Rosetta silent file (secondary structure, phi, psi, omega in degrees, C-alpha in Angstrom):
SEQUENCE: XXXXXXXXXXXXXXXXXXXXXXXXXXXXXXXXX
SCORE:     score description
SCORE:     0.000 S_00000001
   1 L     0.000  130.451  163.125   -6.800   -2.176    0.320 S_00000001
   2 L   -63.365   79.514 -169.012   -6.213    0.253    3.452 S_00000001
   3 L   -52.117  -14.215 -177.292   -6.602    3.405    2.854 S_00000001
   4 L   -90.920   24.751 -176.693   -5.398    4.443    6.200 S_00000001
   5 L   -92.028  165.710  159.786   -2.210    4.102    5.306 S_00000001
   6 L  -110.283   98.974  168.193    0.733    6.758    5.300 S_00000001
   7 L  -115.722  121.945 -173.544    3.805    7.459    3.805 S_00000001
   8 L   -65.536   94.440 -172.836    6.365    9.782    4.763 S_00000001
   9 E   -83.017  152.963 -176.338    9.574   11.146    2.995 S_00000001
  10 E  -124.963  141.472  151.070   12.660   12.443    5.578 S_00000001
  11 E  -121.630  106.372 -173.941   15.523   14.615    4.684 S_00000001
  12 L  -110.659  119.987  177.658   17.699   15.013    7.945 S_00000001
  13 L  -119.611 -156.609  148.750   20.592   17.576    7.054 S_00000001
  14 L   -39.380  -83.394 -152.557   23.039   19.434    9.879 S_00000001
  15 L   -90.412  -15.542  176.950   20.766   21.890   11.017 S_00000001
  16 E  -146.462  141.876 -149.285   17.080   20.653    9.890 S_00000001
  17 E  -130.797  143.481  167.001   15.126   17.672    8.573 S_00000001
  18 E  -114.685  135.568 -163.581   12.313   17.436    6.533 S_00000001
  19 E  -147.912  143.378  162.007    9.098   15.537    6.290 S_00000001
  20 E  -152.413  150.641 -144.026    6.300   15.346    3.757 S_00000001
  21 L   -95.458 -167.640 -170.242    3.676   13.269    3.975 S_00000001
  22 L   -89.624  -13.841 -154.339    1.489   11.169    1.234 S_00000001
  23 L  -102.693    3.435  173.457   -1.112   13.852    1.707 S_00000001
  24 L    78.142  -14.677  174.082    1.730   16.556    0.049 S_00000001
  25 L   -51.363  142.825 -166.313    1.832   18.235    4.145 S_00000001
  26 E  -133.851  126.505 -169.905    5.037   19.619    4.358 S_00000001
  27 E  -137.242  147.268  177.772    6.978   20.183    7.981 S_00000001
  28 E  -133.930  127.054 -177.328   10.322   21.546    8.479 S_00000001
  29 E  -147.081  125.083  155.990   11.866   20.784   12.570 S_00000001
  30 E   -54.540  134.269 -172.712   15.228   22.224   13.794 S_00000001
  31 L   -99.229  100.584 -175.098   17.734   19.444   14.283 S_00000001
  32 L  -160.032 -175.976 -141.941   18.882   19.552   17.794 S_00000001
  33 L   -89.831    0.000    0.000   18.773   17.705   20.800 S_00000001
């Protein structure tokens, strides 16, 4: 098995999207162009 794998959950709303990673890292990015 790889261990180098990743996986990522998304939330994309109006104004900001969210990603957290397999590793529990947590990011928040304004959604705009």
């Amino acid at each position: 098995m790889n261990k180098d794998i990743k996986y990522f959950g998304i939330d994309i709303s109006q104004k900001v999207f969210d990603v957290t990673d397999s590793d529990g890292n947590y990011y928040q990015f304004k959604n705009n162009e």
